[in-house]
Amino acid sequence: MTAATHSTLFPQVPESADAVLDGLDPEQRAVATALHGPVCVLAGAGTGKTRAITHRIAYGVRAGILQPNTVLAVTFTNRAAGEMRGRLRQLGAGGVQARTFHSAALRQLQFFWPKAVGGELPRIVDRKLQIVADAAAACRVRLDRGELRDVTAEIEWCKVTQTVPTDYAAAAHKAGRESPRNPAEIAQIYANYETLKRDRSVIDFEDVLLLTVGILQDRQDIAEQVRAQYQHFVVDEYQDVSPLQQRLLDLWLGERDSLCVVGDASQTIYSFTGATPDHLLNFRTRHPSATVVKLVRDYRSSPQVVHLANGILSRATGRAAEHRLELISQREAGPEPVYVEYADEPAEAEGAARRIRELIAAGVSAGEIAILFRTNGQSEIYEQALADAGVPYQLRGAERFFERAEVRKAGHALRAAARFGGNDAGLDEAVDLPSQVRAVLSGEGWTSEPPAGSGAVRDRWESLAALVRLAEDFAQARPEVTLADFVAELDERANAQHAPTVEGVTLASLHAAKGLEWDAVFLVGVAEGMMPITYAKTDEQIEEERRLLYVGVTRARRHLGVSWALSRSPGGRPGRRASRFLDGLRPGSTGSVGRGAGVGRGGVELGTRPDAKGPLAGARRRANRKVARCRVCGRTLTEAGEMKLMRCEDCPSDMDEGVYERLVEWRARTAAGLGQPAFCVFTDKTLIAIAEAAPDDEAELSRIPGVGMRKFRTYGSDVLAICAGQTVSDESEGADGGD
């Protein structure tokens, strides 16, 4: 369901840091080797952003530039964090923390609460609906089930946007939100909700971030302790950051700039929760020295799918559209997207089920097919159609696989067999790992043939079958493995939330499909009133609906079906029409499709300081325009180490040995004074590059890769003095506090 399923399930760990870079394209390699200073990766759908940032972390760790326990990678879902941990483990970079914002904050809050506040951290409520209902009742306001959910969502939005109850009405109006009740009533319910939580000594999900922010703001000693632990940050899906999450990130960073963010403004689809792409779009303004890398090579989708995706965004408006990326497919040609208009919704569901049966008969796995819809309420009719057609399906594509009851029970059985299997007659004839796993799981309900029909029995069988397939893949990759090895692998995968693929067509909403991909995708209900949805009124809301359709299209690798129904039920008035977002794109429709003024190409942009003056600024601007070439033979350089030396590894060096030795001695003293490893001052390659260049002034020193703006300001005068043969006093070393 994700890109990981199409790579080798059990790859060999790369032998060296350089081997980590193998197979990356030029832009991905640029991301992986940009290990210093702020980095912004603008990554289109399917361009390998997770691959780029995990290889960046792994390369830094394997090269000794990043210490694993000082790196914190944050993202927005447990699934994404688990996938990142799994990939880092496969790259030999275990020990790196990859967590959601809330998970990382909760760990810190639990650790520091006794010191900052005293006592135990209050209990976190799993569901806040009852407290919201009680708060409404205290205001003499009765909410039905739908209103209760909507008011709860408004309170959550207030908290992530750091809006207090008295400011709600003005903030909602400014944001263009349609309040589900009178704004004054919501403000009062919100205030009562906070009071009830305090009275009951509980906190909610959003409080985890708010309280962590409060402690880090108020307690400088605790903030410094956190910053001493985490020195390098990577933020995935940065377009989804809320103001509160950005505030927490700022407090984690302090005055440092060792930050890499990854995102795509064209995939901003959660603004209703407080997410905003502004932090991504303003990154270069906040960090003028940032390196910006654009990934546009799409490795997921066929040229036909990519053409439609680009077309959907070509007529987008607004700030996010100005920064859109035009994807370039790297895959072989596939079939054209299929557009189908149906008389009614049952006919649309039956048509999708019929087409899915044809794909399965043609060899497409059911687990590589998805039906995506705008709202969860559309699911039932497709469940029925697939069941009638005898097609297996699953509704829980985003659920944690290892938390399913049948998977936990199977894990206990496998663990017991691994410990005491010698006394189990049922395993006597099992000659290899797959047969052992099949023998154990047969006692849990697994059979060689799937059960008839659908429902809970089929769901349990699919989970067990996924474990059997995983055992077969594990044994094929490592023939000598034992059942105990397989149990250990399951434990590691459970900790990383690195789940195997479950067979069955996935039914999911477009929002839930973010981050997933399939060989075949059916986008259903793509009609006016549903896409864009009826309550999308403002230009900003309409554009978010367009982006949601773009996300849906880019989930498909090869086969893409787009359909809509003219009426809801058979015999109904055919008053619907296809979504306006398809105008000019589907056959027979009208509408212009243009490229737009803000189309982004792939490549790397190096940052500059807009206020910089003098030789340093001029040298940096000139360097930004140059292709890195060997200063000895003139060959274009691509390897990070060679680019730092500005020569091929095997080209002769003209290094001043005396200068190099003095630099090494100075670095050792400086690092010792700062209490840091020597490479945190300058790496060996950078010292060699300085000794070879023997710079005479600021401009020459600034041209040397590895001498960033911060290090130039901190160490520049010492380095120039050493190159000039002068003695550097101990008092001047590291005066600025390091890197």
mmCIF file with all atom_site columns, C-alpha atoms in Angstrom, residues 16-35 55 59 63 65 627-631 635-651 683 685-686 689 705-706:
data_model
loop_
_atom_site.group_PDB
_atom_site.id
_atom_site.type_symbol
_atom_site.label_atom_id
_atom_site.label_alt_id
_atom_site.label_comp_id
_atom_site.label_asym_id
_atom_site.label_entity_id
_atom_site.label_seq_id
_atom_site.pdbx_PDB_ins_code
_atom_site.Cartn_x
_atom_site.Cartn_y
_atom_site.Cartn_z
_atom_site.occupancy
_atom_site.B_iso_or_equiv
_atom_site.pdbx_formal_charge
_atom_site.auth_seq_id
_atom_site.auth_comp_id
_atom_site.auth_asym_id
_atom_site.auth_atom_id
_atom_site.pdbx_PDB_model_num
ATOM 1  C CA . SER A 1 16  ? 29.087 2.186  4.140   1.00 0.00 ? 16  SER A CA 1
ATOM 2  C CA . ALA A 1 17  ? 27.910 5.784  4.280   1.00 0.00 ? 17  ALA A CA 1
ATOM 3  C CA . ASP A 1 18  ? 28.567 6.208  0.560   1.00 0.00 ? 18  ASP A CA 1
ATOM 4  C CA . ALA A 1 19  ? 26.543 3.066  -0.171  1.00 0.00 ? 19  ALA A CA 1
ATOM 5  C CA . VAL A 1 20  ? 23.549 4.765  1.471   1.00 0.00 ? 20  VAL A CA 1
ATOM 6  C CA . LEU A 1 21  ? 23.568 7.224  -1.446  1.00 0.00 ? 21  LEU A CA 1
ATOM 7  C CA . ASP A 1 22  ? 23.435 4.520  -4.108  1.00 0.00 ? 22  ASP A CA 1
ATOM 8  C CA . GLY A 1 23  ? 20.336 4.666  -6.266  1.00 0.00 ? 23  GLY A CA 1
ATOM 9  C CA . LEU A 1 24  ? 19.345 8.227  -5.381  1.00 0.00 ? 24  LEU A CA 1
ATOM 10 C CA . ASP A 1 25  ? 18.623 10.646 -8.200  1.00 0.00 ? 25  ASP A CA 1
ATOM 11 C CA . PRO A 1 26  ? 20.569 13.961 -8.292  1.00 0.00 ? 26  PRO A CA 1
ATOM 12 C CA . GLU A 1 27  ? 17.949 15.900 -6.327  1.00 0.00 ? 27  GLU A CA 1
ATOM 13 C CA . GLN A 1 28  ? 17.463 13.155 -3.746  1.00 0.00 ? 28  GLN A CA 1
ATOM 14 C CA . ARG A 1 29  ? 21.242 12.950 -3.384  1.00 0.00 ? 29  ARG A CA 1
ATOM 15 C CA . ALA A 1 30  ? 21.347 16.723 -2.858  1.00 0.00 ? 30  ALA A CA 1
ATOM 16 C CA . VAL A 1 31  ? 18.865 16.293 -0.001  1.00 0.00 ? 31  VAL A CA 1
ATOM 17 C CA . ALA A 1 32  ? 20.829 13.408 1.512   1.00 0.00 ? 32  ALA A CA 1
ATOM 18 C CA . THR A 1 33  ? 24.134 15.299 1.498   1.00 0.00 ? 33  THR A CA 1
ATOM 19 C CA . ALA A 1 34  ? 22.778 18.678 2.700   1.00 0.00 ? 34  ALA A CA 1
ATOM 20 C CA . LEU A 1 35  ? 23.483 18.019 6.370   1.00 0.00 ? 35  LEU A CA 1
ATOM 21 C CA . HIS A 1 55  ? 18.704 8.449  3.406   1.00 0.00 ? 55  HIS A CA 1
ATOM 22 C CA . TYR A 1 59  ? 23.972 9.099  5.534   1.00 0.00 ? 59  TYR A CA 1
ATOM 23 C CA . ALA A 1 63  ? 29.247 9.184  8.048   1.00 0.00 ? 63  ALA A CA 1
ATOM 24 C CA . ILE A 1 65  ? 28.254 13.631 11.153  1.00 0.00 ? 65  ILE A CA 1
ATOM 25 C CA . VAL A 1 627 ? 28.294 23.879 -11.141 1.00 0.00 ? 627 VAL A CA 1
ATOM 26 C CA . ALA A 1 628 ? 30.796 22.103 -8.876  1.00 0.00 ? 628 ALA A CA 1
ATOM 27 C CA . ARG A 1 629 ? 33.812 21.070 -10.975 1.00 0.00 ? 629 ARG A CA 1
ATOM 28 C CA . CYS A 1 630 ? 37.159 19.578 -10.052 1.00 0.00 ? 630 CYS A CA 1
ATOM 29 C CA . ARG A 1 631 ? 39.712 22.401 -9.838  1.00 0.00 ? 631 ARG A CA 1
ATOM 30 C CA . ARG A 1 635 ? 35.242 17.000 -14.162 1.00 0.00 ? 635 ARG A CA 1
ATOM 31 C CA . THR A 1 636 ? 31.760 17.717 -12.768 1.00 0.00 ? 636 THR A CA 1
ATOM 32 C CA . LEU A 1 637 ? 31.627 16.679 -9.125  1.00 0.00 ? 637 LEU A CA 1
ATOM 33 C CA . THR A 1 638 ? 28.652 14.799 -7.634  1.00 0.00 ? 638 THR A CA 1
ATOM 34 C CA . GLU A 1 639 ? 30.021 13.084 -4.517  1.00 0.00 ? 639 GLU A CA 1
ATOM 35 C CA . ALA A 1 640 ? 29.655 15.050 -1.274  1.00 0.00 ? 640 ALA A CA 1
ATOM 36 C CA . GLY A 1 641 ? 33.269 14.470 -0.208  1.00 0.00 ? 641 GLY A CA 1
ATOM 37 C CA . GLU A 1 642 ? 34.642 15.541 -3.588  1.00 0.00 ? 642 GLU A CA 1
ATOM 38 C CA . MET A 1 643 ? 32.451 18.650 -3.657  1.00 0.00 ? 643 MET A CA 1
ATOM 39 C CA . LYS A 1 644 ? 33.841 19.635 -0.287  1.00 0.00 ? 644 LYS A CA 1
ATOM 40 C CA . LEU A 1 645 ? 37.435 19.296 -1.560  1.00 0.00 ? 645 LEU A CA 1
ATOM 41 C CA . MET A 1 646 ? 36.504 20.788 -4.967  1.00 0.00 ? 646 MET A CA 1
ATOM 42 C CA . ARG A 1 647 ? 38.548 18.047 -6.620  1.00 0.00 ? 647 ARG A CA 1
ATOM 43 C CA . CYS A 1 648 ? 38.315 14.350 -7.480  1.00 0.00 ? 648 CYS A CA 1
ATOM 44 C CA . GLU A 1 649 ? 39.506 12.014 -4.746  1.00 0.00 ? 649 GLU A CA 1
ATOM 45 C CA . ASP A 1 650 ? 42.253 10.645 -7.009  1.00 0.00 ? 650 ASP A CA 1
ATOM 46 C CA . CYS A 1 651 ? 43.435 14.038 -8.317  1.00 0.00 ? 651 CYS A CA 1
ATOM 47 C CA . THR A 1 683 ? 35.010 17.690 9.484   1.00 0.00 ? 683 THR A CA 1
ATOM 48 C CA . LYS A 1 685 ? 37.325 16.901 4.658   1.00 0.00 ? 685 LYS A CA 1
ATOM 49 C CA . THR A 1 686 ? 36.622 20.566 5.395   1.00 0.00 ? 686 THR A CA 1
ATOM 50 C CA . ALA A 1 689 ? 39.809 21.737 1.793   1.00 0.00 ? 689 ALA A CA 1
ATOM 51 C CA . PRO A 1 705 ? 32.094 23.964 1.040   1.00 0.00 ? 705 PRO A CA 1
ATOM 52 C CA . GLY A 1 706 ? 31.575 23.098 4.688   1.00 0.00 ? 706 GLY A CA 1
#
